[in-house]
Coordinates of C-alpha atoms in Angstrom, one line a residue:
M4 CA 48.8 -14.4 -0.5
R5 CA 46.7 -15.7 1.7
F6 CA 45.6 -12.4 2.7
L7 CA 44.6 -12.5 -0.8
L8 CA 42.6 -15.1 -1.1
V9 CA 40.6 -13.8 2.3
F10 CA 39.7 -10.1 0.9
C11 CA 38.6 -12.0 -2.3
M12 CA 36.5 -14.2 -0.3
T13 CA 35.7 -11.6 1.2
L14 CA 34.1 -9.2 -1.4
S15 CA 32.7 -13.0 -3.0
L16 CA 30.5 -12.9 0.4
M17 CA 30.1 -9.4 0.6
F18 CA 28.8 -8.8 -2.5
G19 CA 27.1 -11.9 -3.1
G20 CA 25.2 -11.3 -0.5
V21 CA 24.2 -8.1 -1.7
C22 CA 22.6 -9.1 -5.8
R23 CA 21.0 -11.6 -3.5
V24 CA 19.6 -9.2 -1.4
F25 CA 18.8 -6.5 -3.9
G26 CA 16.6 -8.1 -6.3
K27 CA 16.3 -7.1 -10.7
V28 CA 13.9 -4.1 -10.5
P29 CA 10.9 -4.8 -13.5
T30 CA 12.2 -3.2 -16.6
T31 CA 8.2 -2.2 -17.4
P32 CA 6.0 -0.5 -15.2
K33 CA 3.6 -3.0 -12.7
I34 CA 1.0 -3.2 -10.9
L35 CA 1.0 -5.1 -7.5
F36 CA -2.2 -6.6 -5.8
T37 CA -4.1 -9.0 -3.4
S38 CA -5.5 -12.1 -5.0
T39 CA -7.0 -15.5 -3.4
R40 CA -7.5 -17.0 -6.6
D41 CA -5.2 -19.8 -5.5
G42 CA -7.5 -20.0 -1.5
N43 CA -6.2 -17.8 0.8
R44 CA -4.9 -14.2 -0.5
E45 CA -1.4 -13.6 -2.3
V46 CA 1.0 -10.8 -3.6
Y47 CA 0.6 -11.3 -7.1
V48 CA 2.0 -8.6 -10.2
M49 CA 0.8 -7.7 -13.3
N50 CA 1.8 -5.9 -16.3
P51 CA -0.4 -2.5 -16.5
D52 CA -2.9 -4.5 -19.1
G53 CA -4.1 -7.4 -16.3
S54 CA -1.4 -9.9 -18.7
E55 CA 1.1 -11.5 -16.7
Q56 CA -0.4 -12.3 -13.8
V57 CA 2.3 -14.0 -11.4
N58 CA 2.1 -15.7 -7.8
L59 CA 4.8 -13.3 -5.8
T60 CA 4.9 -15.5 -2.1
Q61 CA 3.0 -18.9 -2.8
H62 CA 2.5 -19.1 0.9
R63 CA -0.5 -20.7 3.2
A64 CA -0.5 -17.3 4.9
D65 CA -2.2 -14.4 4.2
D66 CA 0.1 -12.0 2.2
Q67 CA -1.4 -8.5 0.7
G68 CA -1.5 -5.0 0.7
A69 CA 2.4 -5.1 -1.0
V70 CA 3.5 -1.2 -2.0
W71 CA 6.7 -0.7 -4.0
S72 CA 10.0 0.4 -3.1
P73 CA 11.2 4.3 -4.2
R74 CA 13.4 2.0 -6.5
G75 CA 11.5 -0.7 -7.5
D76 CA 14.1 -2.9 -5.6
K77 CA 11.7 -3.9 -2.7
I78 CA 8.6 -5.2 -2.0
L79 CA 7.0 -4.2 1.0
F80 CA 4.2 -6.0 2.5
V81 CA 1.5 -7.5 5.1
S82 CA 1.0 -11.0 6.7
N83 CA -0.1 -12.6 8.7
R84 CA 2.5 -15.6 8.8
Q85 CA 2.8 -15.1 13.2
G86 CA -0.3 -15.9 13.6
T87 CA -3.9 -15.9 12.0
R88 CA -4.7 -13.5 15.1
V89 CA -2.0 -10.8 14.0
R90 CA -0.6 -8.7 11.5
D91 CA 3.4 -7.9 10.4
L92 CA 5.4 -6.2 8.1
Y93 CA 7.6 -8.7 5.6
L94 CA 10.0 -7.3 3.1
M95 CA 10.8 -9.1 0.1
N96 CA 13.0 -8.6 -3.5
P97 CA 10.7 -8.6 -6.9
D98 CA 10.9 -12.1 -7.7
G99 CA 9.2 -12.8 -4.0
T100 CA 12.8 -14.3 -2.9
N101 CA 14.3 -13.0 0.5
I102 CA 11.5 -12.9 2.6
R103 CA 12.1 -11.1 6.2
R104 CA 10.2 -9.1 8.8
V105 CA 10.9 -5.5 9.0
F106 CA 10.9 -5.9 12.6
K107 CA 12.5 -8.2 15.1
K108 CA 9.9 -8.0 17.5
K109 CA 6.6 -9.3 17.4
T110 CA 3.7 -7.5 17.4
T111 CA 0.2 -8.4 19.0
G112 CA -2.6 -6.4 17.1
W113 CA -2.1 -5.8 13.4
R114 CA 0.6 -3.4 11.6
H115 CA -0.4 -2.3 8.6
R116 CA -1.5 -0.4 4.8
P117 CA 2.3 0.6 4.5
T118 CA 3.7 3.1 3.0
W119 CA 7.6 3.8 2.3
S120 CA 9.7 7.1 2.3
P121 CA 11.1 8.5 -1.2
D122 CA 14.4 8.1 0.1
G123 CA 13.3 4.4 1.0
R124 CA 14.6 5.2 4.1
Q125 CA 10.9 4.8 6.1
F126 CA 7.5 4.3 6.2
A127 CA 4.2 5.2 7.3
Y128 CA 1.7 1.8 8.6
N129 CA -0.9 1.7 10.9
Y130 CA -0.7 -0.9 13.6
T131 CA -4.5 -2.5 15.2
D132 CA -5.1 -2.8 17.9
R133 CA -7.0 -5.5 18.3
D134 CA -8.9 -6.0 21.5
R135 CA -8.8 -1.9 21.6
F136 CA -10.5 -1.4 18.2
E137 CA -8.2 1.2 17.9
S138 CA -6.2 2.3 15.1
R139 CA -3.2 5.1 14.9
L140 CA -0.8 5.8 12.4
Y141 CA 2.9 5.0 12.7
L142 CA 6.5 6.1 11.6
G143 CA 9.1 3.4 11.8
T144 CA 12.1 3.4 10.3
F145 CA 14.4 0.2 8.8
G146 CA 16.0 -1.3 10.7
E147 CA 15.4 0.4 13.8
E148 CA 13.0 -1.3 16.4
D149 CA 10.8 2.0 17.4
A150 CA 8.0 4.2 15.9
E151 CA 6.7 6.9 15.9
L152 CA 2.9 7.5 16.8
L153 CA 1.5 10.1 14.4
P154 CA -1.6 11.9 14.7
Y155 CA -4.8 9.8 14.2
G156 CA -5.1 8.7 10.6
S157 CA -5.7 6.0 8.2
S158 CA -4.0 4.7 4.7
P159 CA -0.5 7.3 4.6
A160 CA 0.3 7.5 0.9
W161 CA 4.2 9.5 1.7
S162 CA 4.1 11.9 -0.7
P163 CA 7.0 12.4 -3.9
D164 CA 9.0 15.1 -2.8
G165 CA 9.1 13.4 1.1
S166 CA 7.2 16.5 2.7
E167 CA 4.2 14.9 3.7
I168 CA 1.7 11.9 4.1
A169 CA -1.8 12.0 3.0
C170 CA -3.6 10.3 5.0
H171 CA -8.1 10.5 6.1
I172 CA -8.4 10.7 9.5
G173 CA -12.2 10.5 11.0
P174 CA -14.0 8.9 12.0
Q175 CA -17.4 11.6 12.0
T176 CA -16.5 12.9 8.8
S177 CA -13.4 10.8 7.0
R178 CA -11.3 13.6 5.9
L179 CA -7.9 14.0 3.6
T180 CA -5.2 14.6 5.6
F181 CA -2.0 16.2 5.6
I182 CA 0.6 15.2 7.9
N183 CA 3.7 17.5 7.8
V184 CA 6.9 15.2 8.2
H185 CA 9.1 17.7 9.8
T186 CA 6.7 20.1 11.8
R187 CA 3.5 17.5 12.3
E188 CA 0.8 20.4 11.5
T189 CA -1.9 18.9 9.3
E190 CA -3.8 20.2 6.9
R191 CA -7.1 19.4 5.5
P192 CA -7.9 21.4 1.7
L193 CA -11.2 20.0 0.8
P194 CA -14.1 20.7 2.5
T195 CA -16.9 18.5 3.4
K196 CA -19.2 20.2 1.0
A197 CA -17.0 19.5 -2.2
L198 CA -17.3 15.8 -0.8
R199 CA -19.0 14.8 2.9
W200 CA -16.3 11.5 3.1
Q201 CA -12.9 11.5 1.8
F202 CA -10.6 8.1 1.7
E203 CA -8.0 6.2 0.6
P204 CA -5.4 9.1 -0.7
S205 CA -2.5 7.9 -3.8
W206 CA 0.1 10.2 -5.2
S207 CA 0.8 10.4 -8.7
A208 CA 4.1 11.1 -9.3
A209 CA 4.5 14.9 -10.0
G210 CA 3.3 15.2 -6.4
D211 CA 0.3 17.8 -8.2
R212 CA -2.6 15.8 -7.8
L213 CA -4.4 12.9 -5.9
A214 CA -6.7 10.2 -6.3
I215 CA -9.2 9.3 -3.9
S216 CA -11.8 7.4 -3.0
G217 CA -15.0 9.3 -1.9
N218 CA -19.2 9.2 -0.9
K219 CA -20.7 13.1 -2.1
H220 CA -23.4 11.5 0.6
P221 CA -24.7 12.8 3.9
L222 CA -23.8 9.9 5.9
P223 CA -24.6 9.8 9.8
E224 CA -22.2 9.2 12.2
I225 CA -19.8 5.3 11.9
L226 CA -22.1 4.1 14.7
D227 CA -25.5 4.3 12.8
R228 CA -24.4 1.0 10.3
A229 CA -28.3 0.2 8.9
L230 CA -28.1 4.2 7.7
H231 CA -24.3 3.7 6.2
S232 CA -24.9 0.8 4.8
A233 CA -27.6 2.1 2.7
W234 CA -25.5 4.6 1.5
K235 CA -22.3 2.9 1.6
N236 CA -23.0 1.9 -2.7
K237 CA -22.9 5.6 -3.7
Q238 CA -19.0 5.3 -2.9
T239 CA -16.6 5.9 -5.8
I240 CA -13.3 7.2 -7.7
F241 CA -12.3 11.1 -7.1
L242 CA -8.9 13.4 -8.3
V243 CA -8.2 15.9 -6.7
N244 CA -5.6 19.0 -6.8
R245 CA -3.1 18.6 -3.9
D246 CA -4.2 22.2 -2.8
G247 CA -7.7 20.9 -2.9
T248 CA -8.7 22.1 -6.2
G249 CA -9.9 20.7 -9.3
L250 CA -12.4 17.4 -7.7
R251 CA -13.7 15.7 -9.9
Q252 CA -15.4 12.4 -10.3
L253 CA -14.1 9.0 -12.0
V254 CA -16.3 6.3 -11.9
D255 CA -19.5 6.5 -12.0
E256 CA -22.5 6.0 -8.8
A257 CA -24.0 3.5 -10.8
G258 CA -23.6 -0.1 -9.1
P259 CA -21.8 -1.7 -6.4
Y260 CA -19.1 1.3 -4.2
A261 CA -15.4 1.4 -5.9
Q262 CA -12.7 1.6 -3.4
Y263 CA -8.6 1.5 -3.5
P264 CA -7.7 3.8 -5.9
V265 CA -4.2 3.8 -7.0
L266 CA -3.1 7.0 -9.7
S267 CA -0.6 5.0 -12.3
P268 CA 2.7 7.3 -11.3
D269 CA 2.1 10.0 -15.3
G270 CA -0.9 10.4 -13.6
S271 CA -3.3 9.3 -16.7
E272 CA -4.7 6.1 -15.5
V273 CA -6.6 5.0 -12.5
V274 CA -6.4 1.7 -10.7
Y275 CA -9.4 0.9 -8.0
T276 CA -11.3 -2.3 -7.4
Q277 CA -14.7 -2.6 -7.9
E278 CA -17.3 -5.7 -7.0
I279 CA -18.9 -7.2 -10.5
K280 CA -20.3 -10.6 -10.6
G281 CA -20.5 -11.3 -6.5
Q282 CA -16.8 -10.8 -6.8
L283 CA -14.2 -7.8 -5.7
Q284 CA -12.8 -7.1 -9.7
I285 CA -9.3 -4.9 -10.2
F286 CA -10.5 -2.0 -12.7
K287 CA -8.6 0.7 -14.6
I288 CA -10.0 4.4 -16.8
D289 CA -8.1 6.3 -18.5
V290 CA -8.7 9.9 -16.6
N291 CA -8.9 11.6 -19.6
S292 CA -11.4 9.6 -22.0
Q293 CA -12.8 7.5 -19.2
V294 CA -12.2 4.5 -21.0
R295 CA -12.2 1.3 -18.3
T296 CA -11.0 -1.8 -18.4
Q297 CA -11.7 -4.4 -16.5
L298 CA -7.9 -6.3 -15.4
T299 CA -8.7 -9.6 -14.0
H300 CA -11.7 -12.0 -14.0
V301 CA -10.9 -14.6 -11.9
G302 CA -11.3 -15.7 -8.0
I303 CA -13.3 -18.4 -5.7
F304 CA -14.2 -16.2 -3.2
F305 CA -16.1 -12.0 -3.0
Q306 CA -12.5 -10.4 -2.0
A307 CA -11.3 -11.9 -5.3
N308 CA -8.8 -9.5 -6.1
S309 CA -8.2 -6.0 -4.9
G310 CA -5.8 -2.8 -3.7
G311 CA -3.0 -2.4 -6.3
D312 CA 0.4 -0.6 -6.0
W313 CA 1.9 0.3 -9.8
F314 CA 5.5 0.9 -10.3
D315 CA 7.2 2.9 -13.5
P316 CA 10.6 2.3 -14.1
A317 CA 11.0 5.7 -16.2
Y318 CA 9.8 7.4 -12.6
A319 CA 12.1 5.4 -10.2
L320 CA 14.9 6.8 -8.6
P321 CA 18.5 5.2 -9.5
V322 CA 19.1 1.8 -7.3
S323 CA 21.5 1.8 -4.6
P324 CA 22.9 -0.3 -1.8
Q325 CA 21.1 0.9 1.2
P326 CA 22.5 -0.7 4.0
M327 CA 19.1 -0.4 6.6
L328 CA 17.6 -2.8 4.5
L329 CA 20.4 -5.5 5.4
T330 CA 20.2 -5.2 8.9
T331 CA 16.8 -6.4 9.5
T332 CA 16.2 -9.6 11.3
W333 CA 15.6 -12.2 8.4
G334 CA 11.9 -14.1 9.5
E335 CA 10.8 -16.8 7.6
Q336 CA 11.7 -17.9 4.2
K337 CA 9.5 -19.1 1.2
K338 CA 7.1 -21.5 1.2
E339 CA 8.2 -22.8 5.0

């Protein structure tokens, strides 16, 4: 009898813990984004039509850059909860509970711009050394402290089939670049004569095309800030096939520059960020009709609302326990 009681208690603790750690997966499409409407950067979630905008983090620190796990059961995001001069990676459930640091060892720089591998076991991110003003691309594994340095790149986006990581590589002319996960070889499918500057790739769920931000104009070297700023407002949103063909401009160059494109899993819409009336807001554009919809309207700072990451349960992998996500060190809890 005693053995049976202990066995039942053990099962209760094990599976009860798993139930708490693995949050409820959204049953409808959801978009993560960053908003400063509460006085500092917070991670929000909303429906693709802009309705039901909910603050997930509710913390005095700056929380931003959130991305869905492939199964929709976890959110990876960036926060400065360890100090205003550093940024690190955190995990939380889809409802904002069970917040924890990914790495045990605290960083002295910025870990940011994360992307998940399709199997949910690894992630790529940028690490910025604030003393050297240098940003490098790394590949990490959940539950492990060591991360592998990859070829230079920024804004990584892992391909749906897991074979490559898209990013942009510069610094003199940023180019859309694919890094083969197995061989570490790089490929640049889109020549500069087609699009001079190529930034911030986002994959379709099929992996056949990407949304990118870009600038067709011959920007000068990055150190020439005055001329660079003169052409900045020409940066806008494009679609391109994986092989570099079919480049298509989605958003007109008129008005402030557009950035942070996020392609819907079915490839029919793109979410992006653009200034309007002195504040950054999030828009959505239909790829075929090019009908544009403003999704956010509030904010108290210039960086009112920005970024985004799209989850659609119709394109998600089945949810299954991932032990590597249970063995990382718990950090500060929600609303500490």
